[in-house]
Each structure stands twice: as C-alpha cells, then as structure tokens.
Amino acid sequence: MQEFIYYNASGLDFPISEQILVTKDIEELKDKNFLISNSKEINCELSAQEIDFYIKNTQDILSNKIKNVSKLYEIAATKYDFAQDISYSADISKELLLITSRSEDYELFISKIKPNDFELFSINENIIKSISGHIGNLQVIVDDEGEDVTLNVSQIVWFDAKQIGLDQSGTFDPNLSSIDDVIETLKQNINAYSYKKFTTYDKEICQYDGRREVICSKCEEVCPTVAITKDDKTKTLTFSQIDCHGCGGCISVCPSGALEYAPINRESIFEMSKFYKETHPLIIPEKMKISEIEVSIKENVLPFAIEGEKFLDESSFLTILQMSGSQVIFYSDFLSKGSKDAIRIVNDIYQKKYAKDAILVAMNEDELKNALEEVSFIENSYFNFNQDTLKKREIFSHRLQKIVGEDNLGVVKTGEHVHYGKVIVNESTCTLCLVCVGACNVGALVADAKDNTLRLNPSLCTSCGYCEVSCPEKDCLTIERDIIELQASWFKESILAKDTLFACVECGKEFATTKAIEKIAAMMGPIFSVDPVKERSLYCCADCKPKIMMQSYFDKKNQGANDAR
C-alpha cells in the first residue's frame, strides 16, 4: 500500500512533497490502494477532504501552502493510526415494513419500487404498540383486534415517523429526505450494511456502573437512540454499536472519561494537535460538508477535521488550544449539551486570564467568515506536556494549572452537564473510615498513610456526590458544587481530616484511628460497663479482642467450679 495520493483531473498549479503521488488519471489507480487520499474516488483507507478545502481557500504564501498540504496528510494519517472505530457488517434481508396513515403515501411508495425489490408489509401507525431491536432484526408489536402480534422485519419506512421508530437503527422517514433517497438507502443496506464502533468504555471509572445509588447516567440521558441503555437494578450500562449514530454526545457529558470517542480519542487529539503549533485550528465536523464550503481563510488557518460534532469536551478543547497557542474556531450548526458547557467554561477561564474567548463558535458561513477574520494567537498560551495514559480530568487539571500558575483569577461556574466541585469535611465528625476514598474512582479523594490524613485534590472532583451518600457519619461530608477556583491551591492536595492511630491496650499494635475507637466506645461503653473485660475489649485489636473474652470466660468457669467445691 502506498501512503499518500493527490488526485485532481485538472492537476495542481503548485508543487507538493514528493511523498505525495499526484495524478490526473484515475484509471491508472484502479488496482492500487492508498492510506490517505484527498478524494473519495480513490481506493484509500481515509479520505481527507480537508486537503482540497485548504488548497481551494487558503491565503497562505506558497512555501507555507506546500508545507501545510504535507502536514494535512500527516494529520490524517495520525487520525487513522490512533482510531479505534472497528468496522462491522450485518445481514439485512428484504423484509420491509411500510408504516403510513395516508393511502397516497402508500401508493406513491409502491409506484417507486419493483415487485422483487422487497418483501413488503404495510400497516397503519395507529396499531403500533412498540418497536424494538435494530436494523436487520426489528420487532414491531401491533394490536390486531385486541391481540398482540409481532412483525419481524429488517427495515422500516415510516412517513412522519414518531420517536418510537427513530430510537433504534433501521427506520427511515421519506419526509426527512425523499422517497428516492430512502429507497436507494434501503437497497444499499440489503447489498452490504456496515457500521462502526463509535465508543469505547472503561467501567472501572464509570460513575454509574456497580454503584448502590444512581449518581450519574448522563450518557444514557443524552443518547438520541437506544445505543446506550441502563439497568437501574443491576447498575449496568449496555451499548449497542449498531444503533449508534456516532454523534459523540455521550462522550462530552461523561464526567470521568469512562467513555471515549473511538474515531478520535483523547490520545488521537493530542497527537494530531502537535501539528497545529503556531496555526489557527478550524474544527470542522464531517456533517458540515467541508467540500462545499467556500470561504477565504487567512494565513495560518489549518482545518482540524473530525467525524462527530458532539464529543469534544473541556480537556479536548484545552489540548487543541494550548498545543496551537491560538484561539480555536469551531464550525458546527449544533452544539451538544456537553460541548456547549465545555466551551462556556473554557471561554470564561480564558477571559479571566487572557481577556479573550478561547473558542469562536460559528454556526453558519457568515459567522465562519467573521470568526476567520477575528481568530488570533494568544500570547504565552502555548503548552505541551506528555499526557499519555492520563485520564480526562487529569489532563484538564494539568493544563488548567498551567494557565492559572500562581495567579488568583477568581471562580468559574461549571454547568448543568459538566460538573466540577469541592468536597468539604467536618473534621470533628470524621473518623477517617475512608469510605469516601473507596467511593471516589477519579482519585480526587485519597488517604495518606504517612500522616493518617484524608486529602482532596479538588481539580479532579466530578462533584458526583457518591462520597456524600456513602459517608456513614452524620453532618460530616458535603460538596460545594459547580465551581472551579482559579488559584494554585485548587490543584494541590489539601488535608480534609487528620487523626492519630490508636494502639491496642493489650499488645500495643496500632489498629484504628483514635476517633473511630472513641466513637465506638461512646456508643457501646454504657452497655459494656457492667463487665470490665467487655469494656476493655472496646480498646483491643481484632486479634486481642477474642483472646481476652475467651480468657474471661474460662476464668469465670474455673472460678465457678472452685466455688462449687
């Protein structure tokens, strides 16, 4: 496989790197396969249409233009190398269900197909009770004169489809495109249906999986389909990749980073961002149809092409910002809940530090033109460090710490879908049982055995509240929610509670905190006060407690025998 090719029937009017094969003849390439191409007409692993967008619209001088074309090929290759979006295929039969409440819709659809195109069933939408499954394996339960009947089909055409039909893959509404487009899609699916893995999941840091209470299920809440479902009894998430649209909305609201976007994960964003130093990144999702955009892009603007539009979170944005040293333009006609919150948070931070917005959002071509004129570098904002293996919160914390330095920039409020916060502990009631440490799976709460302390790094806290509901003590632990304090102490471990260790009164081994023993003794002392040995056992380790209790038993038994004599 050759790596890079540039195809244009009209050729190029400037030279590019010798590493890129340039051709005007597509016929000579029929039997060849390439890694990266500028055109979908070429057999390649990844089509990077941002290359032609850049060539067509850039105002860069020739030397930079040559350099940046090579750079865009390298960026695309990096994206391909780090992608984890595995492709799958599914068998789709000809069984098709047509749902409509108007006879004219039925007649029109029938007139557009041939008798052998599909095995067609037709029903009125009024008798539908439920739809489940996915494309290739859909179950539609209908009311047939009072009895439930299940129709098993592969695909559904539904005029003015209700949400019940759009939740899973395999339902198509001609009114959202056209009958001809839908029929073409249906036929293509029968011939070869493929789908991709859009998400990866680490349940070890999931803030829903396995927890006693529902603290977080943001991913399921924002999913527009049934690609993510939850079971509140077992506290487990189920992922259906075949139903996933690949929008990435679940990624940007995941507080811990348990979910990653498979086509462009955090590692991929970091590696791609290395190419954007001293350039203005223009983030363009695939749905914005980059090949159709005609705007003049000033010098040093370089497209940053992505697949979905909703997966970018605060750590992703901050990585791109600091690796470029520039403001970033985000061209999208829709902002997801998570990305919208993240943009607002990062912009508030940059306003406090640099008196500039970090991310310029453009939702149409006019706004894009304005953003392209406005975008500028931000002095002293460049920052690079090795963030490999770090989790989402750790990346954001480390990068934000660089911005804050030793300044005190005040407080930034976080949002409805992206949460930060600070744990507050009443030291007088804390026994250092460390249940809260066990409840925290992002490393914000930790215990230090060297000095018997409970510590907090607030910059890692997701404000999930699981430590709060897990704490067994009354009036002990609370959370100040939805704040980021832009000062140096926010990024350092602070001591929330401290205690000394209590030594067993029998063997001298330290086995618990003094406060814990004092609490148990206060509760049980009045009950055990009638028996000095039992009372003493409250201050014994697990090894000594049964020993003195057994010894007391035998002593009493022997004393009883002696008294009987």
mmCIF file of N, CA and C in Angstrom, residues 201-217 230-238 438-439 441 466 469-470:
data_model
loop_
_atom_site.group_PDB
_atom_site.id
_atom_site.type_symbol
_atom_site.label_atom_id
_atom_site.label_comp_id
_atom_site.label_asym_id
_atom_site.label_seq_id
_atom_site.Cartn_x
_atom_site.Cartn_y
_atom_site.Cartn_z
ATOM 1 N N TYR A 201 -15.380 1.975 26.281
ATOM 2 C CA TYR A 201 -15.934 2.136 27.625
ATOM 3 C C TYR A 201 -15.031 1.498 28.659
ATOM 4 N N ASP A 202 -14.711 2.250 29.692
ATOM 5 C CA ASP A 202 -13.928 1.754 30.819
ATOM 6 C C ASP A 202 -14.813 1.798 32.058
ATOM 7 N N LYS A 203 -15.402 0.674 32.407
ATOM 8 C CA LYS A 203 -16.366 0.667 33.506
ATOM 9 C C LYS A 203 -15.700 0.883 34.867
ATOM 10 N N GLU A 204 -14.375 0.725 34.919
ATOM 11 C CA GLU A 204 -13.677 0.912 36.189
ATOM 12 C C GLU A 204 -13.787 2.346 36.699
ATOM 13 N N ILE A 205 -13.905 3.303 35.798
ATOM 14 C CA ILE A 205 -14.039 4.697 36.239
ATOM 15 C C ILE A 205 -15.423 5.270 35.899
ATOM 16 N N CYS A 206 -16.347 4.383 35.512
ATOM 17 C CA CYS A 206 -17.725 4.813 35.254
ATOM 18 C C CYS A 206 -18.380 5.191 36.574
ATOM 19 N N GLN A 207 -19.131 6.282 36.579
ATOM 20 C CA GLN A 207 -19.760 6.739 37.807
ATOM 21 C C GLN A 207 -21.222 6.303 37.905
ATOM 22 N N TYR A 208 -21.572 5.288 37.098
ATOM 23 C CA TYR A 208 -22.877 4.634 37.207
ATOM 24 C C TYR A 208 -22.712 3.156 37.543
ATOM 25 N N ASP A 209 -21.791 2.502 36.857
ATOM 26 C CA ASP A 209 -21.656 1.048 36.954
ATOM 27 C C ASP A 209 -21.362 0.582 38.388
ATOM 28 N N GLY A 210 -22.192 -0.333 38.886
ATOM 29 C CA GLY A 210 -21.935 -1.002 40.155
ATOM 30 C C GLY A 210 -22.188 -0.182 41.401
ATOM 31 N N ARG A 211 -22.678 1.031 41.257
ATOM 32 C CA ARG A 211 -22.879 1.863 42.444
ATOM 33 C C ARG A 211 -24.236 1.588 43.105
ATOM 34 N N ARG A 212 -24.297 1.793 44.396
ATOM 35 C CA ARG A 212 -25.514 1.471 45.141
ATOM 36 C C ARG A 212 -26.663 2.399 44.769
ATOM 37 N N GLU A 213 -26.348 3.616 44.400
ATOM 38 C CA GLU A 213 -27.368 4.589 44.029
ATOM 39 C C GLU A 213 -27.036 5.164 42.660
ATOM 40 N N VAL A 214 -28.078 5.657 41.982
ATOM 41 C CA VAL A 214 -27.880 6.270 40.668
ATOM 42 C C VAL A 214 -27.334 7.678 40.878
ATOM 43 N N ILE A 215 -26.036 7.820 40.660
ATOM 44 C CA ILE A 215 -25.360 9.101 40.811
ATOM 45 C C ILE A 215 -25.199 9.778 39.459
ATOM 46 N N CYS A 216 -24.928 8.985 38.441
ATOM 47 C CA CYS A 216 -24.697 9.526 37.099
ATOM 48 C C CYS A 216 -25.185 8.537 36.052
ATOM 49 N N SER A 217 -25.936 9.026 35.091
ATOM 50 C CA SER A 217 -26.265 8.248 33.885
ATOM 51 C C SER A 217 -26.447 9.231 32.732
ATOM 52 N N LYS A 230 -29.656 1.598 30.230
ATOM 53 C CA LYS A 230 -29.193 1.315 31.584
ATOM 54 C C LYS A 230 -30.182 0.420 32.311
ATOM 55 N N ASP A 231 -29.664 -0.285 33.305
ATOM 56 C CA ASP A 231 -30.486 -1.122 34.173
ATOM 57 C C ASP A 231 -30.251 -0.648 35.600
ATOM 58 N N ASP A 232 -31.220 0.067 36.159
ATOM 59 C CA ASP A 232 -31.050 0.641 37.487
ATOM 60 C C ASP A 232 -31.055 -0.401 38.596
ATOM 61 N N LYS A 233 -31.511 -1.622 38.299
ATOM 62 C CA LYS A 233 -31.458 -2.682 39.303
ATOM 63 C C LYS A 233 -30.042 -3.227 39.456
ATOM 64 N N THR A 234 -29.404 -3.487 38.336
ATOM 65 C CA THR A 234 -28.042 -4.043 38.373
ATOM 66 C C THR A 234 -26.976 -2.969 38.257
ATOM 67 N N LYS A 235 -27.395 -1.727 37.979
ATOM 68 C CA LYS A 235 -26.465 -0.607 37.774
ATOM 69 C C LYS A 235 -25.434 -0.942 36.695
ATOM 70 N N THR A 236 -25.939 -1.347 35.537
ATOM 71 C CA THR A 236 -25.065 -1.644 34.400
ATOM 72 C C THR A 236 -25.548 -0.897 33.159
ATOM 73 N N LEU A 237 -24.597 -0.550 32.308
ATOM 74 C CA LEU A 237 -24.889 0.079 31.024
ATOM 75 C C LEU A 237 -24.717 -0.939 29.906
ATOM 76 N N THR A 238 -25.548 -0.841 28.893
ATOM 77 C CA THR A 238 -25.429 -1.700 27.715
ATOM 78 C C THR A 238 -25.260 -0.814 26.489
ATOM 79 N N GLY A 438 -12.928 5.109 49.050
ATOM 80 C CA GLY A 438 -13.342 3.961 48.250
ATOM 81 C C GLY A 438 -14.421 4.306 47.250
ATOM 82 N N ALA A 439 -15.239 5.320 47.575
ATOM 83 C CA ALA A 439 -16.324 5.719 46.680
ATOM 84 C C ALA A 439 -15.838 6.553 45.501
ATOM 85 N N ASN A 441 -13.757 7.241 42.355
ATOM 86 C CA ASN A 441 -12.993 6.474 41.359
ATOM 87 C C ASN A 441 -12.227 7.361 40.384
ATOM 88 N N TYR A 466 -21.118 10.727 45.147
ATOM 89 C CA TYR A 466 -21.156 9.361 45.680
ATOM 90 C C TYR A 466 -20.458 9.277 47.037
ATOM 91 N N VAL A 469 -23.138 10.416 49.672
ATOM 92 C CA VAL A 469 -24.161 9.444 50.065
ATOM 93 C C VAL A 469 -23.549 8.209 50.730
ATOM 94 N N SER A 470 -22.239 8.001 50.526
ATOM 95 C CA SER A 470 -21.576 6.841 51.104
ATOM 96 C C SER A 470 -21.086 7.090 52.528
#
